[in-house]
mmCIF file of N, CA and C in Angstrom:
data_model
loop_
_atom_site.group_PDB
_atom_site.id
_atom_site.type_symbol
_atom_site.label_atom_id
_atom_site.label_comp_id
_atom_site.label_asym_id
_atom_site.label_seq_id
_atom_site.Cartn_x
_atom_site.Cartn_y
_atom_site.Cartn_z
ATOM 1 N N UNK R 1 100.928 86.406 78.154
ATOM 2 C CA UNK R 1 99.906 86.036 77.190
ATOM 3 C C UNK R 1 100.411 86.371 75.781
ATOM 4 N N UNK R 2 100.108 85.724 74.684
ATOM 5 C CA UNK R 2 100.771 85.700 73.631
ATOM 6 C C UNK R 2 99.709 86.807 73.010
ATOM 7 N N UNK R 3 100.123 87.551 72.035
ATOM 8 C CA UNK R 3 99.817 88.763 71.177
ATOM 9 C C UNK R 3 100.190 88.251 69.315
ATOM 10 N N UNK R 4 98.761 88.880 69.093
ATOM 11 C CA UNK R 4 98.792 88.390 67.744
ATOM 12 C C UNK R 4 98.566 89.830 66.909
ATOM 13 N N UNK R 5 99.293 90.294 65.741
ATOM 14 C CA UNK R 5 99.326 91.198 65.193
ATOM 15 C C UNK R 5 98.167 90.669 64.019
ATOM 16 N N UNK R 6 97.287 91.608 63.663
ATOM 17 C CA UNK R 6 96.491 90.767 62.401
ATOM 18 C C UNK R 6 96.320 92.352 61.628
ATOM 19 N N UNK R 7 96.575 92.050 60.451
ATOM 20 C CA UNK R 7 97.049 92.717 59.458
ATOM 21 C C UNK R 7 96.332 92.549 58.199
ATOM 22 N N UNK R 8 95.876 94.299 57.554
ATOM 23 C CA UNK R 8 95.186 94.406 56.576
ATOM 24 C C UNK R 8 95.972 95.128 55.477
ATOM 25 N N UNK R 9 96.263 94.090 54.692
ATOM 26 C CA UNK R 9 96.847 94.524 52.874
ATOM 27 C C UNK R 9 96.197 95.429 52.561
ATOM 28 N N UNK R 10 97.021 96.634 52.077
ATOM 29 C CA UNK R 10 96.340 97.302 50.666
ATOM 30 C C UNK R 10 97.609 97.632 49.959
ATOM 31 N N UNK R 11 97.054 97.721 48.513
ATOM 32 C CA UNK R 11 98.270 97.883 47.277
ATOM 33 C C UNK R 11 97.684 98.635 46.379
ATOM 34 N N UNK R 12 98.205 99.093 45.559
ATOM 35 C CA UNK R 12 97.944 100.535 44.649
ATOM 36 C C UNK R 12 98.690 101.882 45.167
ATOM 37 N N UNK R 13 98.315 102.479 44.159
ATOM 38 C CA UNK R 13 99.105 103.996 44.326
ATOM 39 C C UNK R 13 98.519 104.630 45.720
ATOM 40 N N UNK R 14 97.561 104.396 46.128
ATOM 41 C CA UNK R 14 96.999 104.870 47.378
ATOM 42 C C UNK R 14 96.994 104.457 48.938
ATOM 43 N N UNK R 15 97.853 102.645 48.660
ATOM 44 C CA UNK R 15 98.139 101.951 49.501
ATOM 45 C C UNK R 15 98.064 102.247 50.828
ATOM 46 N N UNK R 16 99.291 103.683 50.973
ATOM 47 C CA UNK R 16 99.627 104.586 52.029
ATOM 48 C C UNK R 16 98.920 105.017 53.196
ATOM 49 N N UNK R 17 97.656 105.926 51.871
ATOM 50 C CA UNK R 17 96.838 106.516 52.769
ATOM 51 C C UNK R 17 95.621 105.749 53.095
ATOM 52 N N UNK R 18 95.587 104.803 52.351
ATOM 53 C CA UNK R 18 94.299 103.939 52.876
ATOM 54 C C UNK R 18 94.959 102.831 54.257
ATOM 55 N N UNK R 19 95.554 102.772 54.050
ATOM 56 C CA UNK R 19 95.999 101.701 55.493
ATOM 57 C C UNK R 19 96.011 103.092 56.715
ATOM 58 N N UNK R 20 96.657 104.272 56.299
ATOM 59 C CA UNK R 20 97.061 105.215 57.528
ATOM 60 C C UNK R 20 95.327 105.269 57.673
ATOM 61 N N UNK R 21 94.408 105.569 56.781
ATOM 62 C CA UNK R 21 93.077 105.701 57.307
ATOM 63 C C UNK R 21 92.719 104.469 58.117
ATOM 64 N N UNK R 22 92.792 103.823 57.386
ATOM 65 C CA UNK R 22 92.224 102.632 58.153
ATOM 66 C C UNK R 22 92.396 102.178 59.462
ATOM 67 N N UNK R 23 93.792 102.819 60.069
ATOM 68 C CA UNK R 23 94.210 102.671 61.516
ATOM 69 C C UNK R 23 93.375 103.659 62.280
ATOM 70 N N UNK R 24 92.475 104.646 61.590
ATOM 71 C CA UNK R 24 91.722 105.454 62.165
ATOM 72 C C UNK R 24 91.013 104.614 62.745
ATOM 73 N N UNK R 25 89.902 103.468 61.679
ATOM 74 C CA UNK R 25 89.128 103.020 62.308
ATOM 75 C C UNK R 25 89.385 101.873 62.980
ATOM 76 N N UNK R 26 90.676 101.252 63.226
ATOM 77 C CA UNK R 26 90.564 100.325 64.211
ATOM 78 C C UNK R 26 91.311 101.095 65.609
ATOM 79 N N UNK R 27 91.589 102.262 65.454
ATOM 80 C CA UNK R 27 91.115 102.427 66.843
ATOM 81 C C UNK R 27 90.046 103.210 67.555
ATOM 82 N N UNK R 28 88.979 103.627 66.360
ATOM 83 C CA UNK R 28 87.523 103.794 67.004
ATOM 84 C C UNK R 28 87.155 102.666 67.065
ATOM 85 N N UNK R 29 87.359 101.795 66.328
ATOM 86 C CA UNK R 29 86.709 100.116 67.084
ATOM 87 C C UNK R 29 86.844 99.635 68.715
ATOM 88 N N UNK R 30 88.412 100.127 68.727
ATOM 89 C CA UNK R 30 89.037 99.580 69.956
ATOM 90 C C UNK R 30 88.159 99.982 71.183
ATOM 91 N N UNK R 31 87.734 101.658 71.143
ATOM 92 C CA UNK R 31 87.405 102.693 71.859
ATOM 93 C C UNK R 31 85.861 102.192 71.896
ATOM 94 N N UNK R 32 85.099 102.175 70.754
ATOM 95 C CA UNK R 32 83.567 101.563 70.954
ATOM 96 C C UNK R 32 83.228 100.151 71.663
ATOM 97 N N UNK R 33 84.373 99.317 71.582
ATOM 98 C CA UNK R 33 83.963 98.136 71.649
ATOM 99 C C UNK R 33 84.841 97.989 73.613
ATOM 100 N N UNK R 34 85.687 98.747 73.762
ATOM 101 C CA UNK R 34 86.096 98.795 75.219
ATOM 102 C C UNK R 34 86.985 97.694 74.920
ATOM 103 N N UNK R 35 87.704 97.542 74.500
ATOM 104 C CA UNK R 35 89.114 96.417 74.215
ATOM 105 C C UNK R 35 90.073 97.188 74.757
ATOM 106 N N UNK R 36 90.551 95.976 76.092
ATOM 107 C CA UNK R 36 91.780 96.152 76.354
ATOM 108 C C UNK R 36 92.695 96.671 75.445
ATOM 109 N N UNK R 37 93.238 96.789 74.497
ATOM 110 C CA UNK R 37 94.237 96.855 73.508
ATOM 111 C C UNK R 37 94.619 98.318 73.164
ATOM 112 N N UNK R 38 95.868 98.636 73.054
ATOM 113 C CA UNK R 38 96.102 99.891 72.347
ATOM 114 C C UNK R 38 97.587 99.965 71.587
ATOM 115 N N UNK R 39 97.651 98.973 70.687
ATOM 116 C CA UNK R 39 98.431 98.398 69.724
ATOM 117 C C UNK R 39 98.300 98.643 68.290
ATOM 118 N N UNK R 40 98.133 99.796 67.395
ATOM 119 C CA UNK R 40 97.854 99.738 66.404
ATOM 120 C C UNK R 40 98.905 100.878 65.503
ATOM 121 N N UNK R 41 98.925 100.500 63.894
ATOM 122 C CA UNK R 41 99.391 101.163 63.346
ATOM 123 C C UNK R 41 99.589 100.714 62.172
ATOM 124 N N UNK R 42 100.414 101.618 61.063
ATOM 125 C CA UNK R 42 100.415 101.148 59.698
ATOM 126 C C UNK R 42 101.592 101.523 59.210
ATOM 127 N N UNK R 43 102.385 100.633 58.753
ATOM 128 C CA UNK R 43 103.997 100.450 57.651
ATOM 129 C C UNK R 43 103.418 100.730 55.765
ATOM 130 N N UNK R 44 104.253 101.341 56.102
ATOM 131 C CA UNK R 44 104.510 101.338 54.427
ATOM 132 C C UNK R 44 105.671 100.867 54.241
ATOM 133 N N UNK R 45 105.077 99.782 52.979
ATOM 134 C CA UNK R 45 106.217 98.399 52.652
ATOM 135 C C UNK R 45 107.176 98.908 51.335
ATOM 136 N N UNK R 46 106.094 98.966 50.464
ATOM 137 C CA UNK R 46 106.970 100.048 49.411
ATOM 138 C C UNK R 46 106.086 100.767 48.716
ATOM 139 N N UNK R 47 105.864 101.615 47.020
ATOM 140 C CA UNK R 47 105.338 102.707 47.020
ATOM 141 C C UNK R 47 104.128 101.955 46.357
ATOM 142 N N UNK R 48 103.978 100.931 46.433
ATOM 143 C CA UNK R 48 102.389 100.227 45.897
ATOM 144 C C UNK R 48 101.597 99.039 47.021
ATOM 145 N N UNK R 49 102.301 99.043 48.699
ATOM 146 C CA UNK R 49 101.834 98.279 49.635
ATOM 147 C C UNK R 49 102.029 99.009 51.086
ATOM 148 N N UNK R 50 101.158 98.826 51.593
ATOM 149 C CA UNK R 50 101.341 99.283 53.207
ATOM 150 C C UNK R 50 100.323 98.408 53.839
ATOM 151 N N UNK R 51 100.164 97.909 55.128
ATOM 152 C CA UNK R 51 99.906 97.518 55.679
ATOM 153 C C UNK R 51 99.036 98.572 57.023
ATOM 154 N N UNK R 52 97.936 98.066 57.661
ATOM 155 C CA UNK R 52 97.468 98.289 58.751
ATOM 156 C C UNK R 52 97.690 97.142 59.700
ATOM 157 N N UNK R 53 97.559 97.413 61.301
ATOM 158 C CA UNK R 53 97.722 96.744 62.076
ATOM 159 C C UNK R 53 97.018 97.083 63.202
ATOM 160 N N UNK R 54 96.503 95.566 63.859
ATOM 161 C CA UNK R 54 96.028 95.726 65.236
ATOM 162 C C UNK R 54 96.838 94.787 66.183
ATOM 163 N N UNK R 55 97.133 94.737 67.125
ATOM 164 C CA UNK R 55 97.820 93.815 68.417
ATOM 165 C C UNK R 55 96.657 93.293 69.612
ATOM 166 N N UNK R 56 96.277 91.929 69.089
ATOM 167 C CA UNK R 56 95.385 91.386 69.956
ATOM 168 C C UNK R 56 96.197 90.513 71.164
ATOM 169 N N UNK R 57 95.128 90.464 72.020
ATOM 170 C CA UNK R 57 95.460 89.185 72.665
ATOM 171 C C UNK R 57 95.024 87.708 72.265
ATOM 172 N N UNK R 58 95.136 86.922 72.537
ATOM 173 C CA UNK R 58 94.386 85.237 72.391
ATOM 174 C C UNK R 58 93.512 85.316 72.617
ATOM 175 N N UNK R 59 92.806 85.703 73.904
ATOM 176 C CA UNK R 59 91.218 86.296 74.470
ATOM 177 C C UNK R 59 90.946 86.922 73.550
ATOM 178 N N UNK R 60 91.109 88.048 72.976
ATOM 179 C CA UNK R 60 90.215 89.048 71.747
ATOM 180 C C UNK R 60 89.749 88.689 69.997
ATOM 181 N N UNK R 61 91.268 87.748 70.099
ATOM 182 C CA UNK R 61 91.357 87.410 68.509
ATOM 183 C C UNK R 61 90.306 86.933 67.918
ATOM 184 N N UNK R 62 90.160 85.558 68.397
ATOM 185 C CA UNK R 62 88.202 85.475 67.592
ATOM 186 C C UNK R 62 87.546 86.260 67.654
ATOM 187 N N UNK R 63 86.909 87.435 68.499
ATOM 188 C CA UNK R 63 85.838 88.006 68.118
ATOM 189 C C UNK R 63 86.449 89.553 67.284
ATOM 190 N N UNK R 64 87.876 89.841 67.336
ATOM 191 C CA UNK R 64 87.957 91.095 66.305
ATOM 192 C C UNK R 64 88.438 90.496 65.290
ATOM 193 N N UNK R 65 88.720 89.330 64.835
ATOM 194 C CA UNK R 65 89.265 88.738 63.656
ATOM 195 C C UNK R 65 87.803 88.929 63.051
ATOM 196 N N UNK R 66 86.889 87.658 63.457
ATOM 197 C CA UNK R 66 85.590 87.517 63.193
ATOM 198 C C UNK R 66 84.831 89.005 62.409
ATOM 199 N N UNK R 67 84.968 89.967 62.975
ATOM 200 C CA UNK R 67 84.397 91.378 63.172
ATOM 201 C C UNK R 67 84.743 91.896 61.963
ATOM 202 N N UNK R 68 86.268 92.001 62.260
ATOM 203 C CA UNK R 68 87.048 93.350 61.483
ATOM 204 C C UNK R 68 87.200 92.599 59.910
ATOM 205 N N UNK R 69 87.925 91.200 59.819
ATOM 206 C CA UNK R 69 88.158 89.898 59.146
ATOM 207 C C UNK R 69 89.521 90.912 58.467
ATOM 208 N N UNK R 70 90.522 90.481 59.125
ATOM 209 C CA UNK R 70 92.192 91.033 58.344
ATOM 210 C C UNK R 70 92.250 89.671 57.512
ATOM 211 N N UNK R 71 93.280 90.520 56.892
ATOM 212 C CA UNK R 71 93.702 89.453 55.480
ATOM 213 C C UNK R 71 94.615 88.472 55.989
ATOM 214 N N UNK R 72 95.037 88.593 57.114
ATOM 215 C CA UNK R 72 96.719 87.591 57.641
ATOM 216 C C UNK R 72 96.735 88.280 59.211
ATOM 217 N N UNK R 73 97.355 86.806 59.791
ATOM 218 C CA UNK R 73 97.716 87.664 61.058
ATOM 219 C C UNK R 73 99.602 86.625 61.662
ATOM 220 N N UNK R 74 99.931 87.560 62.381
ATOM 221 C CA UNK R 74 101.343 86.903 63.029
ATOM 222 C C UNK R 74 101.839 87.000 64.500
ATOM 223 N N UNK R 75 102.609 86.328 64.997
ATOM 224 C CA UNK R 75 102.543 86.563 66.624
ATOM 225 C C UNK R 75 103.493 87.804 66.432
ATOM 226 N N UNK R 76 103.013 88.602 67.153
ATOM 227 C CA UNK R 76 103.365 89.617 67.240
ATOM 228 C C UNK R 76 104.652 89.488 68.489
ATOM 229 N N UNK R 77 106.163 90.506 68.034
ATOM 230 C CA UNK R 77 107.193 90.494 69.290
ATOM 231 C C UNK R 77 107.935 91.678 69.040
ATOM 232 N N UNK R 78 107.824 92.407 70.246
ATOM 233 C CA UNK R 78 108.641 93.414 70.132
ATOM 234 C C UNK R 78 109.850 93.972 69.476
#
């Protein structure tokens, strides 16, 4: 089954820690909502962007896209 990474921008001096927070809450989402999934995490791109991340399936994507609404998403591959 194909896996889709969908991904939330942030930029500014705080970039960092707001994406590392933010992976907090998508995986209390994961945990409340009982989603298969346990794919998540956050890159820092450089010292004014980092990224959060979740790893859906095709089955999940509409309703946590819908939900969460990331800025971009990509097929995700190991």
């Amino acid at each position: 089954m194909r896996q889709i990474k969908l991904i939330w921008d942030f930029r500014g001096e705080t970039s960092a820690k707001t994406a590392e927070h933010h992976e907090i809450h998508l995986k209390e989402y994961i945990n409340i909502e009982k989603l298969p999934l346990n794919i998540t995490g956050f890159e820092i791109k450089n010292e004014m962007h980092a990224i959060a991340f979740m790893v859906v399936t095709d089955e999940n994507m509409i309703s946590v896209r819908d939900a969460l609404k990331p800025h971009r998403g990509e097929i995700y591959s190991v």
